[in-house]
């Protein structure tokens, strides 16, 4: 019957992917190929340099924008801190006024009883 399980002809379909075909030997580069690769390399270098320059320019522009925004925020913070200091001193002044013993009613006090 010739079917002893050792034949390589009855490989499963999934086993075909296990074998890797050898790569052909690379051909020697011709002067035209070398020249083309050199040209492409120079074009890539020029393009990369232009992209780097453009990115640097954008970063400089954005840096200026963000510096202005940070400056505005610093000014707002300074103003808020000043306002908070004023409110704190006013609060302390009111608290000390409320905590102080009441003085004798004055004639100018409309809530004072006539004597």
JSON list of C-alpha atoms in Angstrom, two decimals:
[
{"chain": "A", "resi": 1, "resn": "UNK", "atom": "CA", "xyz": [0.00, 0.00, 0.00]},
{"chain": "A", "resi": 2, "resn": "UNK", "atom": "CA", "xyz": [3.09, 2.23, 0.35]},
{"chain": "A", "resi": 3, "resn": "UNK", "atom": "CA", "xyz": [1.51, 4.24, 3.14]},
{"chain": "A", "resi": 4, "resn": "UNK", "atom": "CA", "xyz": [3.92, 3.61, 6.01]},
{"chain": "A", "resi": 5, "resn": "UNK", "atom": "CA", "xyz": [3.72, 7.17, 7.51]},
{"chain": "A", "resi": 6, "resn": "UNK", "atom": "CA", "xyz": [7.29, 8.06, 6.51]},
{"chain": "A", "resi": 7, "resn": "UNK", "atom": "CA", "xyz": [6.50, 9.49, 3.08]},
{"chain": "A", "resi": 8, "resn": "UNK", "atom": "CA", "xyz": [7.19, 13.21, 2.63]},
{"chain": "A", "resi": 9, "resn": "UNK", "atom": "CA", "xyz": [4.46, 13.37, -0.05]},
{"chain": "A", "resi": 10, "resn": "UNK", "atom": "CA", "xyz": [1.58, 13.30, 2.43]},
{"chain": "A", "resi": 11, "resn": "UNK", "atom": "CA", "xyz": [2.57, 16.43, 4.42]},
{"chain": "A", "resi": 12, "resn": "UNK", "atom": "CA", "xyz": [-0.31, 18.36, 6.00]},
{"chain": "A", "resi": 13, "resn": "UNK", "atom": "CA", "xyz": [-1.29, 21.70, 4.45]},
{"chain": "A", "resi": 14, "resn": "UNK", "atom": "CA", "xyz": [-0.01, 23.57, 7.52]},
{"chain": "A", "resi": 15, "resn": "UNK", "atom": "CA", "xyz": [3.46, 22.05, 7.30]},
{"chain": "A", "resi": 16, "resn": "UNK", "atom": "CA", "xyz": [4.26, 23.80, 4.01]},
{"chain": "A", "resi": 17, "resn": "UNK", "atom": "CA", "xyz": [4.84, 27.09, 5.87]},
{"chain": "A", "resi": 18, "resn": "UNK", "atom": "CA", "xyz": [7.56, 25.50, 8.01]},
{"chain": "A", "resi": 19, "resn": "UNK", "atom": "CA", "xyz": [10.00, 25.36, 5.10]},
{"chain": "A", "resi": 20, "resn": "UNK", "atom": "CA", "xyz": [11.73, 28.58, 4.10]},
{"chain": "A", "resi": 21, "resn": "UNK", "atom": "CA", "xyz": [12.94, 28.92, 0.55]},
{"chain": "A", "resi": 22, "resn": "UNK", "atom": "CA", "xyz": [16.54, 30.10, 0.31]},
{"chain": "A", "resi": 23, "resn": "UNK", "atom": "CA", "xyz": [17.02, 33.67, -0.89]},
{"chain": "A", "resi": 24, "resn": "UNK", "atom": "CA", "xyz": [18.78, 34.16, -4.20]},
{"chain": "A", "resi": 25, "resn": "UNK", "atom": "CA", "xyz": [22.26, 35.63, -4.03]},
{"chain": "A", "resi": 26, "resn": "UNK", "atom": "CA", "xyz": [22.19, 39.42, -4.32]},
{"chain": "A", "resi": 27, "resn": "UNK", "atom": "CA", "xyz": [23.22, 40.81, -7.67]},
{"chain": "A", "resi": 28, "resn": "UNK", "atom": "CA", "xyz": [26.21, 43.10, -7.80]},
{"chain": "A", "resi": 29, "resn": "UNK", "atom": "CA", "xyz": [25.04, 46.73, -7.85]},
{"chain": "A", "resi": 30, "resn": "UNK", "atom": "CA", "xyz": [25.37, 48.45, -11.16]},
{"chain": "A", "resi": 31, "resn": "UNK", "atom": "CA", "xyz": [26.61, 52.05, -11.42]},
{"chain": "A", "resi": 32, "resn": "UNK", "atom": "CA", "xyz": [23.06, 53.13, -12.29]},
{"chain": "A", "resi": 33, "resn": "UNK", "atom": "CA", "xyz": [21.70, 51.53, -9.11]},
{"chain": "A", "resi": 34, "resn": "UNK", "atom": "CA", "xyz": [24.46, 53.10, -7.00]},
{"chain": "A", "resi": 35, "resn": "UNK", "atom": "CA", "xyz": [23.80, 56.50, -8.56]},
{"chain": "A", "resi": 36, "resn": "UNK", "atom": "CA", "xyz": [20.04, 56.15, -7.98]},
{"chain": "A", "resi": 37, "resn": "UNK", "atom": "CA", "xyz": [20.57, 55.15, -4.35]},
{"chain": "A", "resi": 38, "resn": "UNK", "atom": "CA", "xyz": [22.96, 58.07, -3.83]},
{"chain": "A", "resi": 39, "resn": "UNK", "atom": "CA", "xyz": [20.40, 60.47, -5.32]},
{"chain": "A", "resi": 40, "resn": "UNK", "atom": "CA", "xyz": [17.63, 59.05, -3.11]},
{"chain": "A", "resi": 41, "resn": "UNK", "atom": "CA", "xyz": [19.87, 59.30, -0.06]},
{"chain": "A", "resi": 42, "resn": "UNK", "atom": "CA", "xyz": [20.65, 62.94, -0.76]},
{"chain": "A", "resi": 43, "resn": "UNK", "atom": "CA", "xyz": [16.95, 63.68, -1.32]},
{"chain": "A", "resi": 44, "resn": "UNK", "atom": "CA", "xyz": [16.07, 61.98, 1.96]},
{"chain": "A", "resi": 45, "resn": "UNK", "atom": "CA", "xyz": [18.74, 63.94, 3.83]},
{"chain": "A", "resi": 46, "resn": "UNK", "atom": "CA", "xyz": [17.52, 67.24, 2.36]},
{"chain": "A", "resi": 47, "resn": "UNK", "atom": "CA", "xyz": [13.90, 66.40, 3.16]},
{"chain": "A", "resi": 48, "resn": "UNK", "atom": "CA", "xyz": [14.76, 65.36, 6.71]},
{"chain": "A", "resi": 49, "resn": "UNK", "atom": "CA", "xyz": [16.76, 68.56, 7.27]},
{"chain": "A", "resi": 50, "resn": "UNK", "atom": "CA", "xyz": [13.87, 70.68, 5.96]},
{"chain": "A", "resi": 51, "resn": "UNK", "atom": "CA", "xyz": [11.44, 68.87, 8.25]},
{"chain": "A", "resi": 52, "resn": "UNK", "atom": "CA", "xyz": [13.72, 69.41, 11.25]},
{"chain": "A", "resi": 53, "resn": "UNK", "atom": "CA", "xyz": [14.02, 73.12, 10.39]},
{"chain": "A", "resi": 54, "resn": "UNK", "atom": "CA", "xyz": [10.23, 73.44, 10.03]},
{"chain": "A", "resi": 55, "resn": "UNK", "atom": "CA", "xyz": [9.67, 71.69, 13.35]},
{"chain": "A", "resi": 56, "resn": "UNK", "atom": "CA", "xyz": [12.20, 73.97, 15.06]},
{"chain": "A", "resi": 57, "resn": "UNK", "atom": "CA", "xyz": [10.43, 77.02, 13.63]},
{"chain": "A", "resi": 58, "resn": "UNK", "atom": "CA", "xyz": [7.03, 75.80, 14.85]},
{"chain": "A", "resi": 59, "resn": "UNK", "atom": "CA", "xyz": [8.49, 75.09, 18.29]},
{"chain": "A", "resi": 60, "resn": "UNK", "atom": "CA", "xyz": [9.95, 78.61, 18.48]},
{"chain": "A", "resi": 61, "resn": "UNK", "atom": "CA", "xyz": [6.59, 80.13, 17.53]},
{"chain": "A", "resi": 62, "resn": "UNK", "atom": "CA", "xyz": [4.76, 77.99, 20.07]},
{"chain": "A", "resi": 63, "resn": "UNK", "atom": "CA", "xyz": [7.34, 78.79, 22.72]},
{"chain": "A", "resi": 64, "resn": "UNK", "atom": "CA", "xyz": [6.63, 82.50, 22.29]},
{"chain": "A", "resi": 65, "resn": "UNK", "atom": "CA", "xyz": [2.87, 81.88, 22.50]},
{"chain": "A", "resi": 66, "resn": "UNK", "atom": "CA", "xyz": [3.21, 79.78, 25.64]},
{"chain": "A", "resi": 67, "resn": "UNK", "atom": "CA", "xyz": [5.57, 82.28, 27.26]},
{"chain": "A", "resi": 68, "resn": "UNK", "atom": "CA", "xyz": [2.96, 85.02, 26.74]},
{"chain": "A", "resi": 69, "resn": "UNK", "atom": "CA", "xyz": [0.22, 82.79, 28.16]},
{"chain": "A", "resi": 70, "resn": "UNK", "atom": "CA", "xyz": [2.34, 81.90, 31.19]},
{"chain": "A", "resi": 71, "resn": "UNK", "atom": "CA", "xyz": [3.14, 85.58, 31.73]},
{"chain": "A", "resi": 72, "resn": "UNK", "atom": "CA", "xyz": [-0.57, 86.46, 31.68]},
{"chain": "A", "resi": 73, "resn": "UNK", "atom": "CA", "xyz": [-1.32, 83.67, 34.15]},
{"chain": "A", "resi": 74, "resn": "UNK", "atom": "CA", "xyz": [1.49, 84.85, 36.45]},
{"chain": "A", "resi": 75, "resn": "UNK", "atom": "CA", "xyz": [0.03, 88.37, 36.39]},
{"chain": "A", "resi": 76, "resn": "UNK", "atom": "CA", "xyz": [-3.43, 87.00, 37.21]},
{"chain": "A", "resi": 77, "resn": "UNK", "atom": "CA", "xyz": [-1.99, 84.98, 40.08]},
{"chain": "A", "resi": 78, "resn": "UNK", "atom": "CA", "xyz": [-0.14, 88.00, 41.47]},
{"chain": "A", "resi": 79, "resn": "UNK", "atom": "CA", "xyz": [-3.35, 90.05, 41.30]},
{"chain": "A", "resi": 80, "resn": "UNK", "atom": "CA", "xyz": [-5.34, 87.30, 43.01]},
{"chain": "A", "resi": 81, "resn": "UNK", "atom": "CA", "xyz": [-2.71, 86.95, 45.74]},
{"chain": "A", "resi": 82, "resn": "UNK", "atom": "CA", "xyz": [-2.82, 90.70, 46.30]},
{"chain": "A", "resi": 83, "resn": "UNK", "atom": "CA", "xyz": [-6.64, 90.66, 46.46]},
{"chain": "A", "resi": 84, "resn": "UNK", "atom": "CA", "xyz": [-6.52, 87.72, 48.86]},
{"chain": "A", "resi": 85, "resn": "UNK", "atom": "CA", "xyz": [-4.10, 89.64, 51.10]},
{"chain": "A", "resi": 86, "resn": "UNK", "atom": "CA", "xyz": [-6.42, 92.66, 51.11]},
{"chain": "A", "resi": 87, "resn": "UNK", "atom": "CA", "xyz": [-9.43, 90.48, 51.92]},
{"chain": "A", "resi": 88, "resn": "UNK", "atom": "CA", "xyz": [-7.49, 88.76, 54.70]},
{"chain": "A", "resi": 89, "resn": "UNK", "atom": "CA", "xyz": [-6.54, 92.04, 56.32]},
{"chain": "A", "resi": 90, "resn": "UNK", "atom": "CA", "xyz": [-10.14, 93.31, 56.00]},
{"chain": "A", "resi": 91, "resn": "UNK", "atom": "CA", "xyz": [-11.42, 90.08, 57.55]},
{"chain": "A", "resi": 92, "resn": "UNK", "atom": "CA", "xyz": [-8.97, 90.37, 60.44]},
{"chain": "A", "resi": 93, "resn": "UNK", "atom": "CA", "xyz": [-9.96, 93.99, 60.97]},
{"chain": "A", "resi": 94, "resn": "UNK", "atom": "CA", "xyz": [-13.66, 93.09, 61.04]},
{"chain": "A", "resi": 95, "resn": "UNK", "atom": "CA", "xyz": [-13.04, 90.17, 63.38]},
{"chain": "A", "resi": 96, "resn": "UNK", "atom": "CA", "xyz": [-11.07, 92.37, 65.79]},
{"chain": "A", "resi": 97, "resn": "UNK", "atom": "CA", "xyz": [-13.85, 94.96, 65.64]},
{"chain": "A", "resi": 98, "resn": "UNK", "atom": "CA", "xyz": [-16.46, 92.31, 66.46]},
{"chain": "A", "resi": 99, "resn": "UNK", "atom": "CA", "xyz": [-14.33, 90.77, 69.21]},
{"chain": "A", "resi": 100, "resn": "UNK", "atom": "CA", "xyz": [-13.64, 94.15, 70.87]},
{"chain": "A", "resi": 101, "resn": "UNK", "atom": "CA", "xyz": [-15.83, 95.07, 73.86]},
{"chain": "A", "resi": 102, "resn": "UNK", "atom": "CA", "xyz": [-18.61, 97.42, 72.91]},
{"chain": "A", "resi": 103, "resn": "UNK", "atom": "CA", "xyz": [-17.95, 101.06, 73.63]},
{"chain": "A", "resi": 104, "resn": "UNK", "atom": "CA", "xyz": [-20.40, 103.52, 75.15]},
{"chain": "A", "resi": 105, "resn": "UNK", "atom": "CA", "xyz": [-23.12, 104.47, 72.69]},
{"chain": "A", "resi": 106, "resn": "UNK", "atom": "CA", "xyz": [-22.36, 107.68, 70.91]},
{"chain": "A", "resi": 107, "resn": "UNK", "atom": "CA", "xyz": [-24.73, 110.40, 69.90]},
{"chain": "A", "resi": 108, "resn": "UNK", "atom": "CA", "xyz": [-24.07, 109.64, 66.26]},
{"chain": "A", "resi": 109, "resn": "UNK", "atom": "CA", "xyz": [-25.17, 106.02, 66.63]},
{"chain": "A", "resi": 110, "resn": "UNK", "atom": "CA", "xyz": [-28.76, 105.89, 65.36]},
{"chain": "A", "resi": 111, "resn": "UNK", "atom": "CA", "xyz": [-29.48, 102.72, 67.35]},
{"chain": "A", "resi": 112, "resn": "UNK", "atom": "CA", "xyz": [-28.43, 104.27, 70.64]},
{"chain": "A", "resi": 113, "resn": "UNK", "atom": "CA", "xyz": [-31.09, 105.01, 73.24]},
{"chain": "A", "resi": 114, "resn": "UNK", "atom": "CA", "xyz": [-31.50, 108.68, 74.21]},
{"chain": "A", "resi": 115, "resn": "UNK", "atom": "CA", "xyz": [-30.02, 109.54, 77.60]}
]
